[in-house]
Structures are given as structure tokens and as C-alpha cells.
PDB file of C-alpha atoms in Angstrom:
ATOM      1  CA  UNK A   1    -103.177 287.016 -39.565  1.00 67.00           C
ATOM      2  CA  UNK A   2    -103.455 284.894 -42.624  1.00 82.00           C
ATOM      3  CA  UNK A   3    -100.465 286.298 -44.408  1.00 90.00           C
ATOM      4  CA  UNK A   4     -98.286 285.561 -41.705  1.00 90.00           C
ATOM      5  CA  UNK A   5     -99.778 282.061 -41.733  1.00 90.00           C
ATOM      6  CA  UNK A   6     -98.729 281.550 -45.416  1.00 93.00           C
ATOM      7  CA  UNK A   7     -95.595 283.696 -44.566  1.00 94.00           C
ATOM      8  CA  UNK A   8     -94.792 280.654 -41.857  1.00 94.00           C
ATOM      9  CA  UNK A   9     -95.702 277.974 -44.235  1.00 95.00           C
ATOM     10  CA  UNK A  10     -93.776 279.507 -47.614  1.00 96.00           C
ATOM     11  CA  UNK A  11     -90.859 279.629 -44.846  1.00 96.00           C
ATOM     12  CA  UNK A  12     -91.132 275.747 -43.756  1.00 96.00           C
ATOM     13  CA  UNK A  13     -90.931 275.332 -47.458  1.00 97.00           C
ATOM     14  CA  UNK A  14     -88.376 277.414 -48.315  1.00 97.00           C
ATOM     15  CA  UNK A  15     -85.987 275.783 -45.303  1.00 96.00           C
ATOM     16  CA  UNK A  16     -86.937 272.295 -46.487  1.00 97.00           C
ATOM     17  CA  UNK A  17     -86.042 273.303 -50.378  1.00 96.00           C
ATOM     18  CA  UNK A  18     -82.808 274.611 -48.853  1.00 96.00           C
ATOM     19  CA  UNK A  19     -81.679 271.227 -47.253  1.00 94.00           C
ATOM     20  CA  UNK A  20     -82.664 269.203 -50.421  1.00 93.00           C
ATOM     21  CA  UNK A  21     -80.569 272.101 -52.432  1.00 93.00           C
ATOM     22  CA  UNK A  22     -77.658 271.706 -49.980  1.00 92.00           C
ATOM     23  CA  UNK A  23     -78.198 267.897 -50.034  1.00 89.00           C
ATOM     24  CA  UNK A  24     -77.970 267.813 -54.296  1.00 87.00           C
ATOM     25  CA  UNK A  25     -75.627 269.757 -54.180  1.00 90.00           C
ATOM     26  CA  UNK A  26     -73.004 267.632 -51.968  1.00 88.00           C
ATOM     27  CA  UNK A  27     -74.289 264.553 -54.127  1.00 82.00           C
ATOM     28  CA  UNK A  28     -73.184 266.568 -57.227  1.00 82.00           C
ATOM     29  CA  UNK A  29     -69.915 267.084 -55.596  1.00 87.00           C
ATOM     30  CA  UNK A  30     -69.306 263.906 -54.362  1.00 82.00           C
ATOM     31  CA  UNK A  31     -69.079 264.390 -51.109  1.00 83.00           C
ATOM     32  CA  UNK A  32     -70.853 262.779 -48.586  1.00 80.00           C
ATOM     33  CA  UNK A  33     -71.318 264.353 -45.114  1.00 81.00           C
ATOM     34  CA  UNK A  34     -73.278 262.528 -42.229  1.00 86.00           C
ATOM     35  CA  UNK A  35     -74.618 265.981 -40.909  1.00 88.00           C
ATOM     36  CA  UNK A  36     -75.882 266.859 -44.250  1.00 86.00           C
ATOM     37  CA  UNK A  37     -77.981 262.905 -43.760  1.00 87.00           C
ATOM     38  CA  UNK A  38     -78.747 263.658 -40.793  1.00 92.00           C
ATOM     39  CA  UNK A  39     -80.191 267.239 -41.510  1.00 91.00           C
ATOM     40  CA  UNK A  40     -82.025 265.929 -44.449  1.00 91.00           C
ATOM     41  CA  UNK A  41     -83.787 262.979 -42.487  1.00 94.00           C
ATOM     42  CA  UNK A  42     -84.912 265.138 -39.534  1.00 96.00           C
ATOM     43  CA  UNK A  43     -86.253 268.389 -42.027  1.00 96.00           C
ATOM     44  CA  UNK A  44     -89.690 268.120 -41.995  1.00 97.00           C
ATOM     45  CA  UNK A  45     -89.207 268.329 -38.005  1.00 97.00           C
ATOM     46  CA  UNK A  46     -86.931 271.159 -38.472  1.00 97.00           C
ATOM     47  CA  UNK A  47     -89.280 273.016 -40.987  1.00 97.00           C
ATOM     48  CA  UNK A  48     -92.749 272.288 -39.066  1.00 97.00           C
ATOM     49  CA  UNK A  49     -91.154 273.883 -35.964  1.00 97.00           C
ATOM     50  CA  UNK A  50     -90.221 276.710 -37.243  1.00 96.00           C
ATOM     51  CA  UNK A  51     -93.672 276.978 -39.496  1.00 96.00           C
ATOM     52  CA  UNK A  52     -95.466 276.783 -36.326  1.00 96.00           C
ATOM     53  CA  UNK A  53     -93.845 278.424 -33.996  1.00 95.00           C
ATOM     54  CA  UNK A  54     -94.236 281.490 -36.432  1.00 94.00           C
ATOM     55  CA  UNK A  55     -97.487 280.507 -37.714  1.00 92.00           C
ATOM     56  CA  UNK A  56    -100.356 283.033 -35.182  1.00 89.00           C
ATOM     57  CA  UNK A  57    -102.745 279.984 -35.403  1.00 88.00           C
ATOM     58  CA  UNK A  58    -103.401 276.336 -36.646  1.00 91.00           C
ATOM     59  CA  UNK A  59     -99.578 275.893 -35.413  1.00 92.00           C
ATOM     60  CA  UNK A  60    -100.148 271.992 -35.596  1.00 92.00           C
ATOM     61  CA  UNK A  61    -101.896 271.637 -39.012  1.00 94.00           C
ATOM     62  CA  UNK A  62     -99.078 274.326 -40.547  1.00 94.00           C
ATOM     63  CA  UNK A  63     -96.245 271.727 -38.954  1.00 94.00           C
ATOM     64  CA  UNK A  64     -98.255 268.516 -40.390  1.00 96.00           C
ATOM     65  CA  UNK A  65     -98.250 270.118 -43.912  1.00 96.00           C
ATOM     66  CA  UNK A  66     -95.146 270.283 -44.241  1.00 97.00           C
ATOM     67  CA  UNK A  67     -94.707 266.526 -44.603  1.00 98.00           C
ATOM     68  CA  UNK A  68     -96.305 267.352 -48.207  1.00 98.00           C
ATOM     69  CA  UNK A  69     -93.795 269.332 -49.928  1.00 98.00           C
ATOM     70  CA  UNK A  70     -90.757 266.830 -48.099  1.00 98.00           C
ATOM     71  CA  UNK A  71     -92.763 263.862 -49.882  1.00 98.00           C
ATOM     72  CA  UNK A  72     -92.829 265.710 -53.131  1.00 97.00           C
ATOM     73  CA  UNK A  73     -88.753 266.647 -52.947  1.00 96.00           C
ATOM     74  CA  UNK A  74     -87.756 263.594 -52.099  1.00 96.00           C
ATOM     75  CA  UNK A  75     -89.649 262.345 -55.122  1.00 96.00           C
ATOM     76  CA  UNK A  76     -88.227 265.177 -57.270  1.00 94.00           C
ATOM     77  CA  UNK A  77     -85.072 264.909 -56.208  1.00 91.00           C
ATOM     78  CA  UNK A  78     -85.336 261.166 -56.935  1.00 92.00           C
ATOM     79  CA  UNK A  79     -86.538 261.811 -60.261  1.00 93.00           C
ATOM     80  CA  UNK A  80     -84.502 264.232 -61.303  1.00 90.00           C
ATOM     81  CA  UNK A  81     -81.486 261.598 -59.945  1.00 89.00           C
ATOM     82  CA  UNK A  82     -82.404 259.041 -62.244  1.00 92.00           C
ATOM     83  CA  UNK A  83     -82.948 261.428 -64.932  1.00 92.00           C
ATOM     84  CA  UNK A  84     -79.108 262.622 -64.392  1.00 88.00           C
ATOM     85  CA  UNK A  85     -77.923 258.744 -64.592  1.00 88.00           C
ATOM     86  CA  UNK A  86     -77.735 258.552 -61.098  1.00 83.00           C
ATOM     87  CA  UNK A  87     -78.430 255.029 -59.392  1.00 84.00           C
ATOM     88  CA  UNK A  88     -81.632 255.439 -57.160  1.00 86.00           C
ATOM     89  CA  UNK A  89     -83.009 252.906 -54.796  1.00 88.00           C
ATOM     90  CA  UNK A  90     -86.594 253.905 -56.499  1.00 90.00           C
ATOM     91  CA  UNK A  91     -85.781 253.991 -60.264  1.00 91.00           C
ATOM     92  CA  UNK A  92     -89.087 254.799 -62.505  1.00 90.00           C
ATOM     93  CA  UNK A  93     -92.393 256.198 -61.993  1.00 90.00           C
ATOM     94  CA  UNK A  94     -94.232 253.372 -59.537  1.00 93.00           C
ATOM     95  CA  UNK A  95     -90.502 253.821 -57.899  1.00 93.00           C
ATOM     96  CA  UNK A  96     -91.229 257.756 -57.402  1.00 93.00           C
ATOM     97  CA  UNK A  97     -94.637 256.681 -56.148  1.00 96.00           C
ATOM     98  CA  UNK A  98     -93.536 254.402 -53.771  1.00 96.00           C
ATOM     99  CA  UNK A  99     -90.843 256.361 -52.592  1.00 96.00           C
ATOM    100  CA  UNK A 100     -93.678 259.566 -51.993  1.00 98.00           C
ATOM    101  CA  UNK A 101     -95.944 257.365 -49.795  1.00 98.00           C
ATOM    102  CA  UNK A 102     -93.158 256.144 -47.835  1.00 97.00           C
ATOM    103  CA  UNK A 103     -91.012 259.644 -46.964  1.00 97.00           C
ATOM    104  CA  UNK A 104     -94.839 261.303 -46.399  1.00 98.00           C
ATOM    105  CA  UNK A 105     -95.911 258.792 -44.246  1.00 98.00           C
ATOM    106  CA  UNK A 106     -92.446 258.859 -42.122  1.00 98.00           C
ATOM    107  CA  UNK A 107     -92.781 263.188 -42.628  1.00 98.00           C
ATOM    108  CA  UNK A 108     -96.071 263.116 -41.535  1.00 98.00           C
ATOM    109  CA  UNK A 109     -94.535 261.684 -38.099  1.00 98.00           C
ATOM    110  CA  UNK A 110     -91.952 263.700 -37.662  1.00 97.00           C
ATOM    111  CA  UNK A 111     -93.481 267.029 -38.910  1.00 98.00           C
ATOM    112  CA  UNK A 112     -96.138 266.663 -36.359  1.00 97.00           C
ATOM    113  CA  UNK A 113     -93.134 266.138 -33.393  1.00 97.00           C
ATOM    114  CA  UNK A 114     -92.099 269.600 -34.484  1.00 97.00           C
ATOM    115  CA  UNK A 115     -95.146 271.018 -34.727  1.00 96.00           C
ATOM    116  CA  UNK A 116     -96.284 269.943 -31.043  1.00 96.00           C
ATOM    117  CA  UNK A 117     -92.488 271.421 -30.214  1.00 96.00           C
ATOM    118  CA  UNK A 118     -92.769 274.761 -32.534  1.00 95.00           C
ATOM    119  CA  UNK A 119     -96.818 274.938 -30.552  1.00 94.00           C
ATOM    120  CA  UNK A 120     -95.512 274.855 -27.050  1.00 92.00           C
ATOM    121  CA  UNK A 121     -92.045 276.898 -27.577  1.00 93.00           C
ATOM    122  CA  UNK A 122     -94.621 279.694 -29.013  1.00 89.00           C
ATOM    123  CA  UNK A 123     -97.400 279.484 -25.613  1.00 85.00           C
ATOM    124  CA  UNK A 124     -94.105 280.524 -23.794  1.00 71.00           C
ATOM    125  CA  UNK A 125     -93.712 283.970 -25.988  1.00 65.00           C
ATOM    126  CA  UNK A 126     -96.812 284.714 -25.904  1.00 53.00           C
TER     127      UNK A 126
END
């Protein structure tokens, strides 16, 4: 039961690195789509769903975490921006910080929407 716990979570993460990939990599191409915006702002939902609807128990604290690792991509990805002589709207290290407590404050709200959702799709397979 506990591996398939982790395997849920290392999933949610894996989906979420996936968007930020896909979202780097249309910023490194210069192309900027409005799905690939909107995908990236609604992830952590999108990643705590599916964490716990797979997850066999603790389905709500699974989806919650995964406003962690969207907090710390966001702050990568801003980082590693910057680093690339990119404009950011969070330039430097109290910029990185600031920009960590905001997108885990606004994850933590929408990871636990789609971990309520991912809970109550499960009771209905089980």
C-alpha cells in the first residue's frame, strides 16, 4: 500500500515536471500558447487529482503536497530564467522567495480542489 502511495505521488510530480518542461520549452521557442498558460496555472489541480485518485489512502494530504514541488518549479524555473538572461517578474534570490510563497500558497488552493475531486472520483471505483 505504501509503494503505490509514493507511486501516486512520484506520478503528480512527474505530470507537474512535464507541464513546466512543456512550458520552458515553448518559452525557449518563442512561442506562446494560451493552453500551454492555462495548463500550467491549473497543474497542481491536475497533478493532485490524479495523485489521489491513485493514491489507496491519505488521497487529500497526497493532492495538498503537491502544491510543494509546483512552488519549488516555479521558483526553478524562475531561476534558471534569469540565469539564461531572461526578464522575470521576480529577478534575484528574495525575488525566487517571494515568488515560492506566493505560487505555494495559490497551489496549496488549488491542489486541495483536486484532491477533494481525485477523493470522490475514487469512492465511485471502489
Amino acid at each position: 500500500m505504501k509503494s503505490r502511495m509514493i507511486w501516486a505521488w512520484l506520478l503528480g510530480v512527474g505530470l507537474l515536471l512535464a507541464i513546466f518542461a512543456l512550458w520552458l520549452l515553448l518559452l525557449r521557442m518563442e512561442v506562446f500558447a494560451q493552453w500551454a498558460l492555462v495548463l500550467l496555472w491549473i497543474s497542481p489541480a491536475v497533478a493532485a487529482f490524479v495523485a489521489s485518485y491513485l493514491s489507496p489512502s491519505h488521497k487529500i494530504i497526497l493532492g495538498l503536497s503537491m502544491a510543494i514541488p509546483t512552488a519549488v518549479f516555479a521558483a526553478a524555473l524562475n531561476r534558471v530564467l534569469q540565469i539564461q538572461g531572461l526578464a522575470v517578474d521576480f529577478p534575484g534570490p528574495s525575488g525566487g522567495l517571494i515568488l515560492f510563497i506566493v505560487v505555494l500558497v495559490g497551489a496549496a488552493v488549488l491542489s486541495s480542489l483536486g484532491g477533494i475531486l481525485g477523493m470522490g472520483v475514487s469512492r465511485g471505483r471502489h
